[in-house]
Structure formats: C-alpha cells, structure tokens
PDB file of C-alpha atoms in Angstrom:
ATOM      1  CA  MET C  72       0.045  -0.068  -0.026  1.00  0.00           C
ATOM      2  CA  ARG C  73       1.398   3.403  -0.969  1.00  0.00           C
ATOM      3  CA  ALA C  74       2.156   5.672   1.765  1.00  0.00           C
ATOM      4  CA  PRO C  75       0.479   8.755   2.039  1.00  0.00           C
ATOM      5  CA  ARG C  76       1.932  12.125   0.980  1.00  0.00           C
ATOM      6  CA  ARG C  77       2.809  14.393   3.812  1.00  0.00           C
ATOM      7  CA  SER C  78       2.021  18.156   3.586  1.00  0.00           C
ATOM      8  CA  THR C  79       3.588  21.226   5.147  1.00  0.00           C
ATOM      9  CA  PRO C  80       1.418  23.391   7.530  1.00  0.00           C
ATOM     10  CA  HIS C  81       0.952  25.601   4.358  1.00  0.00           C
ATOM     11  CA  GLY C  82      -0.879  22.717   2.265  1.00  0.00           C
ATOM     12  CA  GLU C  83       2.390  22.125   0.123  1.00  0.00           C
ATOM     13  CA  THR C  84       4.152  18.724  -0.711  1.00  0.00           C
ATOM     14  CA  PRO C  85       7.323  18.344   1.328  1.00  0.00           C
ATOM     15  CA  TYR C  86       9.546  18.607  -2.092  1.00  0.00           C
ATOM     16  CA  SER C  87       7.960  21.467  -3.773  1.00  0.00           C
ATOM     17  CA  PRO C  88      10.204  24.308  -4.480  1.00  0.00           C
ATOM     18  CA  THR C  89       8.498  26.570  -2.024  1.00  0.00           C
ATOM     19  CA  SER C  90       8.281  24.078   0.834  1.00  0.00           C
ATOM     20  CA  LEU C  91      12.058  23.462   0.565  1.00  0.00           C
ATOM     21  CA  LEU C  92      12.847  27.017   0.483  1.00  0.00           C
ATOM     22  CA  ARG C  93      11.009  27.357   3.658  1.00  0.00           C
ATOM     23  CA  ALA C  94      12.227  24.424   5.281  1.00  0.00           C
ATOM     24  CA  LEU C  95      15.819  25.457   4.312  1.00  0.00           C
ATOM     25  CA  THR C  96      15.026  28.896   5.688  1.00  0.00           C
ATOM     26  CA  ALA C  97      13.560  27.859   8.921  1.00  0.00           C
ATOM     27  CA  ASN C  98      15.689  24.789   9.767  1.00  0.00           C
ATOM     28  CA  PRO C  99      18.211  23.296   7.288  1.00  0.00           C
ATOM     29  CA  TYR C 100      18.648  20.062   9.153  1.00  0.00           C
ATOM     30  CA  ASP C 101      14.877  19.179   8.743  1.00  0.00           C
ATOM     31  CA  VAL C 102      15.132  18.515   4.913  1.00  0.00           C
ATOM     32  CA  ASP C 103      17.331  15.410   5.507  1.00  0.00           C
ATOM     33  CA  THR C 104      14.844  14.028   8.049  1.00  0.00           C
ATOM     34  CA  LEU C 105      11.698  14.523   5.720  1.00  0.00           C
ATOM     35  CA  ARG C 106      13.618  12.589   2.859  1.00  0.00           C
ATOM     36  CA  GLU C 107      14.238   9.692   5.435  1.00  0.00           C
ATOM     37  CA  GLU C 108      10.814   9.588   6.591  1.00  0.00           C
ATOM     38  CA  ASP C 109       8.936   9.844   3.199  1.00  0.00           C
ATOM     39  CA  PRO C 110       9.415   6.788   1.116  1.00  0.00           C
ATOM     40  CA  SER C 111       7.608   7.945  -2.022  1.00  0.00           C
ATOM     41  CA  TRP C 112      10.340   9.062  -3.906  1.00  0.00           C
ATOM     42  CA  ALA C 113      11.686   5.473  -4.040  1.00  0.00           C
ATOM     43  CA  GLU C 114       8.230   4.370  -5.200  1.00  0.00           C
ATOM     44  CA  GLU C 115       8.258   6.866  -7.727  1.00  0.00           C
ATOM     45  CA  THR C 116      11.257   5.478  -9.268  1.00  0.00           C
ATOM     46  CA  PRO C 117      10.443   3.377 -12.239  1.00  0.00           C
ATOM     47  CA  PRO C 118      11.546  -0.443 -11.620  1.00  0.00           C
ATOM     48  CA  ASP C 119      14.510  -1.740 -13.347  1.00  0.00           C
ATOM     49  CA  ASN C 120      13.653  -5.328 -14.909  1.00  0.00           C
ATOM     50  CA  ARG C 121      13.651  -7.165 -17.807  1.00  0.00           C
ATOM     51  CA  ILE C 122      10.614  -5.445 -19.382  1.00  0.00           C
ATOM     52  CA  THR C 123      11.835  -1.841 -18.864  1.00  0.00           C
ATOM     53  CA  ARG C 124      15.157  -2.684 -20.250  1.00  0.00           C
ATOM     54  CA  THR C 125      13.656  -4.517 -23.324  1.00  0.00           C
ATOM     55  CA  ILE C 126      11.214  -1.491 -23.775  1.00  0.00           C
ATOM     56  CA  THR C 127      14.573   1.094 -23.586  1.00  0.00           C
ATOM     57  CA  VAL C 128      16.389  -1.036 -26.243  1.00  0.00           C
ATOM     58  CA  LEU C 129      13.542  -1.023 -28.645  1.00  0.00           C
ATOM     59  CA  LEU C 130      13.192   2.821 -28.107  1.00  0.00           C
ATOM     60  CA  ALA C 131      16.828   3.100 -28.808  1.00  0.00           C
ATOM     61  CA  LEU C 132      16.582   0.886 -32.057  1.00  0.00           C
ATOM     62  CA  LEU C 133      13.735   2.863 -33.454  1.00  0.00           C
ATOM     63  CA  LEU C 134      15.378   6.270 -32.705  1.00  0.00           C
ATOM     64  CA  GLY C 135      18.404   4.697 -34.595  1.00  0.00           C
ATOM     65  CA  PHE C 136      16.329   3.843 -37.314  1.00  0.00           C
ATOM     66  CA  ALA C 137      14.679   7.100 -37.720  1.00  0.00           C
ATOM     67  CA  VAL C 138      17.985   9.025 -37.469  1.00  0.00           C
ATOM     68  CA  ALA C 139      19.425   6.446 -40.370  1.00  0.00           C
ATOM     69  CA  VAL C 140      16.353   7.073 -42.585  1.00  0.00           C
ATOM     70  CA  SER C 141      16.729  10.859 -42.159  1.00  0.00           C
ATOM     71  CA  VAL C 142      20.204  10.779 -43.092  1.00  0.00           C
ATOM     72  CA  ALA C 143      19.469   8.710 -46.055  1.00  0.00           C
ATOM     73  CA  ASP C 144      16.721  11.300 -47.133  1.00  0.00           C
ATOM     74  CA  LEU C 145      19.226  14.064 -46.849  1.00  0.00           C
ATOM     75  CA  ARG C 146      21.849  12.183 -48.967  1.00  0.00           C
ATOM     76  CA  ARG C 147      19.511  11.482 -51.371  1.00  0.00           C
ATOM     77  CA  ASP C 148      18.110  15.117 -51.799  1.00  0.00           C
ATOM     78  CA  ALA C 149      22.051  16.284 -51.844  1.00  0.00           C
ATOM     79  CA  ALA C 150      22.615  13.754 -55.050  1.00  0.00           C
ATOM     80  CA  ALA C 151      19.472  14.593 -56.928  1.00  0.00           C
ATOM     81  CA  GLU C 152      19.428  15.784 -60.435  1.00  0.00           C
ATOM     82  CA  ASP C 153      17.930  19.139 -59.223  1.00  0.00           C
ATOM     83  CA  ASN C 154      20.434  19.867 -56.560  1.00  0.00           C
ATOM     84  CA  PRO C 155      22.341  23.135 -57.161  1.00  0.00           C
ATOM     85  CA  ARG C 156      25.680  21.626 -56.961  1.00  0.00           C
ATOM     86  CA  ALA C 157      24.712  18.843 -59.437  1.00  0.00           C
ATOM     87  CA  LEU C 158      23.313  21.429 -61.800  1.00  0.00           C
ATOM     88  CA  LEU C 159      26.163  23.283 -61.568  1.00  0.00           C
ATOM     89  CA  GLU C 160      28.496  20.176 -62.271  1.00  0.00           C
ATOM     90  CA  GLN C 161      26.633  19.544 -65.342  1.00  0.00           C
ATOM     91  CA  GLU C 162      26.909  22.941 -66.404  1.00  0.00           C
ATOM     92  CA  VAL C 163      30.425  22.889 -66.307  1.00  0.00           C
ATOM     93  CA  LEU C 164      30.521  19.416 -68.232  1.00  0.00           C
ATOM     94  CA  ASP C 165      28.607  20.861 -70.955  1.00  0.00           C
ATOM     95  CA  SER C 166      30.569  24.203 -71.105  1.00  0.00           C
ATOM     96  CA  ARG C 167      33.562  21.682 -71.646  1.00  0.00           C
ATOM     97  CA  GLU C 168      31.955  19.837 -74.243  1.00  0.00           C
ATOM     98  CA  ASP C 169      31.064  23.305 -76.130  1.00  0.00           C
ATOM     99  CA  ILE C 170      34.781  24.453 -75.920  1.00  0.00           C
ATOM    100  CA  ASP C 171      36.224  20.956 -77.122  1.00  0.00           C
ATOM    101  CA  ALA C 172      33.992  21.446 -80.207  1.00  0.00           C
ATOM    102  CA  LEU C 173      34.698  25.091 -80.852  1.00  0.00           C
ATOM    103  CA  GLU C 174      38.257  24.147 -80.666  1.00  0.00           C
ATOM    104  CA  ALA C 175      38.136  21.499 -82.901  1.00  0.00           C
ATOM    105  CA  ARG C 176      36.325  23.574 -85.348  1.00  0.00           C
ATOM    106  CA  GLN C 177      38.745  26.174 -84.849  1.00  0.00           C
ATOM    107  CA  GLY C 178      41.671  23.798 -85.902  1.00  0.00           C
ATOM    108  CA  SER C 179      39.605  22.715 -88.889  1.00  0.00           C
ATOM    109  CA  LEU C 180      39.106  26.203 -90.071  1.00  0.00           C
ATOM    110  CA  GLU C 181      42.625  27.178 -89.357  1.00  0.00           C
ATOM    111  CA  GLY C 182      43.745  23.999 -91.464  1.00  0.00           C
ATOM    112  CA  ASP C 183      41.359  25.221 -94.519  1.00  0.00           C
ATOM    113  CA  ILE C 184      42.797  28.821 -94.302  1.00  0.00           C
ATOM    114  CA  ALA C 185      46.549  27.599 -94.145  1.00  0.00           C
ATOM    115  CA  ALA C 186      45.851  25.374 -97.239  1.00  0.00           C
ATOM    116  CA  ALA C 187      43.998  27.945 -99.127  1.00  0.00           C
ATOM    117  CA  GLN C 188      46.835  30.438 -98.294  1.00  0.00           C
ATOM    118  CA  GLU C 189      49.628  27.955 -99.412  1.00  0.00           C
ATOM    119  CA  THR C 190      47.870  27.344-102.672  1.00  0.00           C
ATOM    120  CA  VAL C 191      47.608  30.994-103.725  1.00  0.00           C
ATOM    121  CA  LEU C 192      51.105  31.671-102.477  1.00  0.00           C
ATOM    122  CA  ASP C 193      52.493  28.771-104.369  1.00  0.00           C
ATOM    123  CA  ASP C 194      50.655  30.026-107.526  1.00  0.00           C
ATOM    124  CA  THR C 195      51.536  33.678-106.988  1.00  0.00           C
ATOM    125  CA  ASP C 196      54.805  33.928-105.107  1.00  0.00           C
ATOM    126  CA  SER C 197      56.681  30.805-104.178  1.00  0.00           C
ATOM    127  CA  GLU C 198      59.192  33.017-102.094  1.00  0.00           C
ATOM    128  CA  SER C 199      56.552  34.503 -99.830  1.00  0.00           C
ATOM    129  CA  ALA C 200      55.283  30.827 -99.321  1.00  0.00           C
ATOM    130  CA  GLN C 201      58.599  29.486 -98.152  1.00  0.00           C
ATOM    131  CA  ARG C 202      59.280  32.632 -95.905  1.00  0.00           C
ATOM    132  CA  LEU C 203      55.881  31.920 -94.207  1.00  0.00           C
ATOM    133  CA  ARG C 204      56.552  28.273 -93.705  1.00  0.00           C
ATOM    134  CA  VAL C 205      59.853  29.412 -91.898  1.00  0.00           C
ATOM    135  CA  HIS C 206      57.830  31.894 -89.713  1.00  0.00           C
ATOM    136  CA  GLU C 207      55.196  29.376 -88.918  1.00  0.00           C
ATOM    137  CA  VAL C 208      57.990  27.013 -87.755  1.00  0.00           C
ATOM    138  CA  ALA C 209      59.426  29.893 -85.439  1.00  0.00           C
ATOM    139  CA  ALA C 210      56.161  30.484 -84.111  1.00  0.00           C
ATOM    140  CA  ALA C 211      55.178  26.832 -83.309  1.00  0.00           C
ATOM    141  CA  GLY C 212      52.336  27.061 -85.944  1.00  0.00           C
ATOM    142  CA  THR C 213      53.296  23.722 -87.749  1.00  0.00           C
ATOM    143  CA  VAL C 214      53.370  20.089 -86.484  1.00  0.00           C
ATOM    144  CA  LEU C 215      56.794  19.050 -86.178  1.00  0.00           C
ATOM    145  CA  SER C 216      57.872  15.147 -85.611  1.00  0.00           C
ATOM    146  CA  GLY C 217      61.020  13.379 -85.229  1.00  0.00           C
ATOM    147  CA  THR C 218      63.478  11.975 -82.900  1.00  0.00           C
ATOM    148  CA  GLY C 219      63.794  13.241 -79.156  1.00  0.00           C
ATOM    149  CA  VAL C 220      62.839  12.813 -75.661  1.00  0.00           C
ATOM    150  CA  VAL C 221      59.848  12.511 -73.273  1.00  0.00           C
ATOM    151  CA  LEU C 222      60.787  13.855 -69.765  1.00  0.00           C
ATOM    152  CA  SER C 223      58.077  12.657 -67.337  1.00  0.00           C
ATOM    153  CA  LEU C 224      57.370  14.389 -63.916  1.00  0.00           C
ATOM    154  CA  GLU C 225      54.674  12.935 -61.496  1.00  0.00           C
ATOM    155  CA  ASP C 226      53.658  13.753 -58.101  1.00  0.00           C
ATOM    156  CA  SER C 227      55.340  11.695 -55.173  1.00  0.00           C
ATOM    157  CA  VAL C 228      53.868   8.741 -53.400  1.00  0.00           C
ATOM    158  CA  PRO C 229      52.125   9.328 -50.291  1.00  0.00           C
ATOM    159  CA  LEU C 230      54.815  10.134 -47.518  1.00  0.00           C
ATOM    160  CA  PRO C 231      54.868   8.217 -44.149  1.00  0.00           C
ATOM    161  CA  ALA C 232      52.072   9.449 -42.164  1.00  0.00           C
ATOM    162  CA  SER C 233      52.548  11.256 -38.790  1.00  0.00           C
ATOM    163  CA  PRO C 234      51.390   9.687 -35.503  1.00  0.00           C
ATOM    164  CA  GLY C 235      47.803   9.919 -35.452  1.00  0.00           C
ATOM    165  CA  VAL C 236      47.500  10.938 -39.235  1.00  0.00           C
ATOM    166  CA  LYS C 237      45.892   8.278 -41.735  1.00  0.00           C
ATOM    167  CA  GLU C 238      47.595   9.732 -44.898  1.00  0.00           C
ATOM    168  CA  GLY C 239      50.797  11.044 -45.508  1.00  0.00           C
ATOM    169  CA  THR C 240      51.647  14.289 -47.386  1.00  0.00           C
ATOM    170  CA  ILE C 241      51.848  14.264 -51.276  1.00  0.00           C
ATOM    171  CA  ASN C 242      54.418  16.775 -52.893  1.00  0.00           C
ATOM    172  CA  ARG C 243      52.760  17.817 -55.871  1.00  0.00           C
ATOM    173  CA  VAL C 244      54.637  19.026 -59.148  1.00  0.00           C
ATOM    174  CA  THR C 245      54.495  22.574 -59.489  1.00  0.00           C
ATOM    175  CA  ASP C 246      54.415  25.140 -62.429  1.00  0.00           C
ATOM    176  CA  GLY C 247      58.053  26.523 -61.314  1.00  0.00           C
ATOM    177  CA  ASP C 248      59.111  22.684 -61.670  1.00  0.00           C
ATOM    178  CA  LEU C 249      58.002  22.487 -65.102  1.00  0.00           C
ATOM    179  CA  GLN C 250      59.281  25.992 -66.041  1.00  0.00           C
ATOM    180  CA  ILE C 251      62.825  24.963 -64.978  1.00  0.00           C
ATOM    181  CA  ALA C 252      62.526  21.357 -66.807  1.00  0.00           C
ATOM    182  CA  VAL C 253      61.213  23.227 -69.902  1.00  0.00           C
ATOM    183  CA  ASN C 254      64.129  26.019 -70.049  1.00  0.00           C
ATOM    184  CA  GLY C 255      66.820  23.082 -69.418  1.00  0.00           C
ATOM    185  CA  LEU C 256      65.480  21.519 -72.453  1.00  0.00           C
ATOM    186  CA  TRP C 257      65.460  24.818 -74.562  1.00  0.00           C
ATOM    187  CA  ALA C 258      69.141  25.463 -73.456  1.00  0.00           C
ATOM    188  CA  ALA C 259      70.084  21.803 -74.291  1.00  0.00           C
ATOM    189  CA  GLY C 260      68.914  22.581 -77.877  1.00  0.00           C
ATOM    190  CA  ALA C 261      65.425  21.311 -78.166  1.00  0.00           C
ATOM    191  CA  GLU C 262      63.600  22.278 -81.530  1.00  0.00           C
ATOM    192  CA  ALA C 263      60.361  21.986 -80.261  1.00  0.00           C
ATOM    193  CA  VAL C 264      58.515  21.233 -76.892  1.00  0.00           C
ATOM    194  CA  SER C 265      55.070  20.671 -75.857  1.00  0.00           C
ATOM    195  CA  ILE C 266      53.624  19.429 -72.280  1.00  0.00           C
ATOM    196  CA  ASN C 267      50.723  16.885 -72.575  1.00  0.00           C
ATOM    197  CA  GLY C 268      50.241  17.847 -76.087  1.00  0.00           C
ATOM    198  CA  GLN C 269      49.971  21.711 -75.447  1.00  0.00           C
ATOM    199  CA  ARG C 270      52.842  23.275 -78.084  1.00  0.00           C
ATOM    200  CA  LEU C 271      55.029  25.874 -76.282  1.00  0.00           C
ATOM    201  CA  SER C 272      56.453  28.850 -77.930  1.00  0.00           C
ATOM    202  CA  ALA C 273      58.456  31.924 -76.948  1.00  0.00           C
ATOM    203  CA  THR C 274      55.359  33.364 -75.927  1.00  0.00           C
ATOM    204  CA  SER C 275      53.846  30.584 -73.992  1.00  0.00           C
ATOM    205  CA  ALA C 276      53.003  30.762 -70.139  1.00  0.00           C
ATOM    206  CA  ILE C 277      53.288  28.107 -67.817  1.00  0.00           C
ATOM    207  CA  ARG C 278      51.044  29.226 -64.532  1.00  0.00           C
ATOM    208  CA  THR C 279      49.111  27.672 -61.445  1.00  0.00           C
ATOM    209  CA  ALA C 280      45.374  28.220 -60.919  1.00  0.00           C
ATOM    210  CA  GLY C 281      44.454  26.717 -57.559  1.00  0.00           C
ATOM    211  CA  SER C 282      45.802  23.129 -57.621  1.00  0.00           C
ATOM    212  CA  ALA C 283      45.852  23.029 -61.377  1.00  0.00           C
ATOM    213  CA  VAL C 284      48.804  23.735 -63.667  1.00  0.00           C
ATOM    214  CA  LEU C 285      47.919  25.816 -67.043  1.00  0.00           C
ATOM    215  CA  VAL C 286      49.886  26.149 -70.308  1.00  0.00           C
ATOM    216  CA  ASP C 287      48.355  28.976 -72.063  1.00  0.00           C
ATOM    217  CA  PHE C 288      45.184  29.167 -69.765  1.00  0.00           C
ATOM    218  CA  ARG C 289      44.609  25.460 -70.869  1.00  0.00           C
ATOM    219  CA  PRO C 290      44.809  22.906 -67.788  1.00  0.00           C
ATOM    220  CA  LEU C 291      46.985  20.075 -67.580  1.00  0.00           C
ATOM    221  CA  SER C 292      46.538  16.518 -66.069  1.00  0.00           C
ATOM    222  CA  ARG C 293      49.237  14.650 -64.204  1.00  0.00           C
ATOM    223  CA  PRO C 294      51.606  13.047 -64.846  1.00  0.00           C
ATOM    224  CA  TYR C 295      53.362  15.820 -66.987  1.00  0.00           C
ATOM    225  CA  GLU C 296      55.125  14.661 -69.939  1.00  0.00           C
ATOM    226  CA  ILE C 297      57.292  17.010 -71.591  1.00  0.00           C
ATOM    227  CA  THR C 298      57.976  16.001 -75.186  1.00  0.00           C
ATOM    228  CA  ALA C 299      61.188  17.616 -76.817  1.00  0.00           C
ATOM    229  CA  LEU C 300      62.375  17.109 -80.159  1.00  0.00           C
ATOM    230  CA  GLY C 301      66.099  16.836 -81.178  1.00  0.00           C
ATOM    231  CA  ASP C 302      69.061  14.637 -80.469  1.00  0.00           C
ATOM    232  CA  PRO C 303      68.032  12.418 -77.256  1.00  0.00           C
ATOM    233  CA  GLU C 304      71.593  11.963 -75.782  1.00  0.00           C
ATOM    234  CA  ALA C 305      72.307  15.607 -76.307  1.00  0.00           C
ATOM    235  CA  LEU C 306      69.275  16.793 -74.742  1.00  0.00           C
ATOM    236  CA  GLN C 307      69.396  14.452 -71.599  1.00  0.00           C
ATOM    237  CA  ALA C 308      72.905  15.069 -71.099  1.00  0.00           C
ATOM    238  CA  GLY C 309      72.415  18.940 -71.760  1.00  0.00           C
ATOM    239  CA  VAL C 310      69.690  18.807 -68.875  1.00  0.00           C
ATOM    240  CA  GLU C 311      71.478  16.606 -66.504  1.00  0.00           C
ATOM    241  CA  GLY C 312      74.905  18.535 -66.484  1.00  0.00           C
ATOM    242  CA  THR C 313      73.349  21.802 -65.699  1.00  0.00           C
ATOM    243  CA  GLU C 314      71.471  23.454 -62.788  1.00  0.00           C
ATOM    244  CA  SER C 315      68.243  22.177 -64.362  1.00  0.00           C
ATOM    245  CA  GLY C 316      69.375  18.666 -63.734  1.00  0.00           C
ATOM    246  CA  ASP C 317      70.493  19.431 -60.305  1.00  0.00           C
ATOM    247  CA  TYR C 318      67.271  20.992 -59.388  1.00  0.00           C
ATOM    248  CA  LEU C 319      65.475  17.900 -60.879  1.00  0.00           C
ATOM    249  CA  SER C 320      67.646  15.434 -59.011  1.00  0.00           C
ATOM    250  CA  GLU C 321      66.819  17.392 -55.685  1.00  0.00           C
ATOM    251  CA  LEU C 322      63.204  17.208 -56.570  1.00  0.00           C
ATOM    252  CA  SER C 323      63.448  13.283 -56.640  1.00  0.00           C
ATOM    253  CA  THR C 324      65.740  12.884 -53.673  1.00  0.00           C
ATOM    254  CA  ARG C 325      64.202  15.240 -51.302  1.00  0.00           C
ATOM    255  CA  PHE C 326      60.561  15.696 -52.011  1.00  0.00           C
ATOM    256  CA  GLY C 327      59.808  12.332 -53.648  1.00  0.00           C
ATOM    257  CA  ILE C 328      58.914  13.815 -57.127  1.00  0.00           C
ATOM    258  CA  ARG C 329      59.354  10.729 -59.591  1.00  0.00           C
ATOM    259  CA  THR C 330      61.148  11.925 -63.053  1.00  0.00           C
ATOM    260  CA  SER C 331      62.002   9.467 -65.772  1.00  0.00           C
ATOM    261  CA  TRP C 332      63.663   9.909 -69.300  1.00  0.00           C
ATOM    262  CA  THR C 333      62.416   7.922 -72.595  1.00  0.00           C
ATOM    263  CA  THR C 334      63.542   8.278 -76.054  1.00  0.00           C
ATOM    264  CA  GLY C 335      61.814   7.921 -79.121  1.00  0.00           C
ATOM    265  CA  THR C 336      62.298   8.090 -82.995  1.00  0.00           C
ATOM    266  CA  GLU C 337      58.639   9.055 -84.087  1.00  0.00           C
ATOM    267  CA  LEU C 338      57.692  11.531 -81.564  1.00  0.00           C
ATOM    268  CA  SER C 339      55.413  14.552 -82.595  1.00  0.00           C
ATOM    269  CA  VAL C 340      54.493  17.923 -81.174  1.00  0.00           C
ATOM    270  CA  PRO C 341      51.371  19.727 -82.099  1.00  0.00           C
ATOM    271  CA  ALA C 342      50.765  22.968 -83.737  1.00  0.00           C
ATOM    272  CA  ARG C 343      50.041  25.939 -81.396  1.00  0.00           C
ATOM    273  CA  ALA C 344      46.938  27.840 -82.176  1.00  0.00           C
ATOM    274  CA  LEU C 345      47.814  31.149 -84.200  1.00  0.00           C
ATOM    275  CA  GLY C 346      47.097  34.208 -82.637  1.00  0.00           C
ATOM    276  CA  THR C 347      46.831  37.715 -84.392  1.00  0.00           C
ATOM    277  CA  LEU C 348      49.557  38.527 -86.622  1.00  0.00           C
ATOM    278  CA  ARG C 349      51.476  41.724 -85.995  1.00  0.00           C
ATOM    279  CA  GLU C 350      53.860  43.675 -88.151  1.00  0.00           C
ATOM    280  CA  ALA C 351      56.080  46.563 -87.566  1.00  0.00           C
ATOM    281  CA  SER C 352      56.914  49.256 -90.435  1.00  0.00           C
ATOM    282  CA  PRO C 353      58.856  52.209 -90.531  1.00  0.00           C
ATOM    283  CA  LEU C 354      56.933  55.587 -90.136  1.00  0.00           C
ATOM    284  CA  ASP C 355      56.612  57.905 -92.778  1.00  0.00           C
ATOM    285  CA  PRO C 356      58.130  61.415 -91.849  1.00  0.00           C
ATOM    286  CA  THR C 357      55.712  63.367 -93.764  1.00  0.00           C
ATOM    287  CA  ASP C 358      52.839  61.765 -92.406  1.00  0.00           C
ATOM    288  CA  PRO C 359      51.029  64.073 -89.873  1.00  0.00           C
ATOM    289  CA  ALA C 360      50.054  61.042 -87.860  1.00  0.00           C
ATOM    290  CA  ASP C 361      53.604  60.604 -87.065  1.00  0.00           C
ATOM    291  CA  GLY C 362      54.032  64.019 -85.379  1.00  0.00           C
ATOM    292  CA  THR C 363      57.352  64.632 -86.682  1.00  0.00           C
ATOM    293  CA  ALA C 364      56.138  66.662 -89.481  1.00  0.00           C
ATOM    294  CA  SER C 365      53.943  68.863 -87.006  1.00  0.00           C
ATOM    295  CA  GLN C 366      57.032  69.624 -84.680  1.00  0.00           C
ATOM    296  CA  ASP C 367      59.079  70.747 -87.645  1.00  0.00           C
ATOM    297  CA  ASP C 368      56.657  73.028 -88.609  1.00  0.00           C
ATOM    298  CA  ALA C 369      56.330  74.199 -85.076  1.00  0.00           C
ATOM    299  CA  ARG C 370      60.032  75.053 -85.107  1.00  0.00           C
ATOM    300  CA  LYS C 371      59.827  76.842 -88.338  1.00  0.00           C
ATOM    301  CA  ASP C 372      56.871  79.105 -87.271  1.00  0.00           C
ATOM    302  CA  SER C 373      58.938  79.653 -83.880  1.00  0.00           C
ATOM    303  CA  GLU C 374      61.670  81.114 -85.898  1.00  0.00           C
TER     304      GLU C 374
END
C-alpha cells in the first residue's frame, strides 16, 4: 500500500520548491529528516527489470532507425539531379563539351585557311610561301615530328604519415618545376617542346590556378610529360649536366617527385593555335600622324 503524502502547514508537498525553500530558511536539518521519513520518492522511481530494459532497447533501436532514414533522405536530396551542385557540375561538363567542339572547329578552319593560303602563295609568289613556312615553324604554328626525348614528372607517393594521421603528405609538381625543366630542354638544344600535347613557344606561359597547372590558360592533368624534339642523348645530357638537372635531382631525392626519361624516334608535337599576326613598319616622316612633321612646322613657325 502506498504511503500517504505528507504536507506542510501551508498545504504544500514536502519537496515542492516553495516548501523546500521554507524548510531551508527555517531549519536546514529538517530537509534530510523529511527525506528519510518519506519513502514515496523510491516508489516513484521506475522499476529496473527485464521489461523496462527491453522497452528501452526497442526505443533506442527505433530512434536509431529514424536517424538513419533521415540521413539517407538528406543524402538522396543532395545527390538529386535538381540539386544546385549537380546542376552546376552538369553546366561545367556541358561548357567543356562546347569548348572542345569549338576548338575542333577552330583547328579545322585554321587548316582550311592554311591550305588555301599556301595554294595562293605557291601560284603567285613561291618565295613568300617559303618565308611564311619558316615563320610558322618559328612561331610553333606547324606540326613537327622526329627523334627526341620525353621527360615525365609525377607527384610523389604518399609520404609516411605522422602519428595520429591516416594519410601522409603528397608533394605535387608545380608550375615552377615545369618551367625549369622546359628551360633546361630549350638550353640543351630542343627544336620543339610540348607538355601533355600543349605546344610551347617563345610567348607561352606556364602558370598555376588553384591546384591545376595551366599552359596558355589550358589545364593539364598529371603526370606531366614534356616532349622535346632533337638529339636524344644531347638533350638528356644537356639537362642533367646543368642547374636544371641538379634541380630535378633534388626534387627526386628530397621531395620524392618521380622523374623519368624515355627516348623515341617518331615523337610528334602539335601545332600551337595561331594568334593575331602583328607587323612593324617604319613611320613616314611626312605623315601627319607621325607627329614629326608637325614638330618641324612648329619649329619653323617659332623661328
């Protein structure tokens, strides 16, 4: 039989906030006495038996299942086709396809223009045609093939991880590494150079944008293969015997960057997209646009 609840003279239960405050204010020692005499708090505690444990486990499993379903729904929504990120990724892919198509069309049109130009010059002025070919070779505007070397640069393997770290650091090939390697090949006598199919000329730029290496604003993928036409033995010896070779050797021994040399007899480098042609011409002293004549007239007027 459950014991009746005791009440205070003010009509409150012994453990209501107001009654406890009054008891503490009057005599703090009476609080422990009331707690010992009133066993109702023990009866109100839920019994700890097999049934309550089973119910607790079932509720925990039900809660875990609900959380798992919610997480799955969130991931499904994040991967949906109408997700903003998915739409942006698709837009990037579509843009790349459009760029590839435009570049292919540009190459085809440039080939048609070059063929028509060569036909006209051969029929009218053979010397001009020959001179144009020389200029195109110098400006990397024609496809070249022959013997040469391929210098490959690749990121290091994951280095040993520090305590408490799952994956080690990977040393990446940078734009500066490629610049030094290319300059070393030019200095060794390379006739033509390309990186992953991107032709280099005197005005080419090798830069970094984020984690990507760009050649003339076109991204490259790893590993980086530098193709150089020329005498294979002379090119490799010319690079390894200079500061460029010492730099590449240090990249391998100190940072783990993997470098390798291969030779070939049928290597090819593509043509570079031709830009706007510019020519310099002497100024006409009598041309008013030159400014020289107007200055002479000003001097005469002053005299």
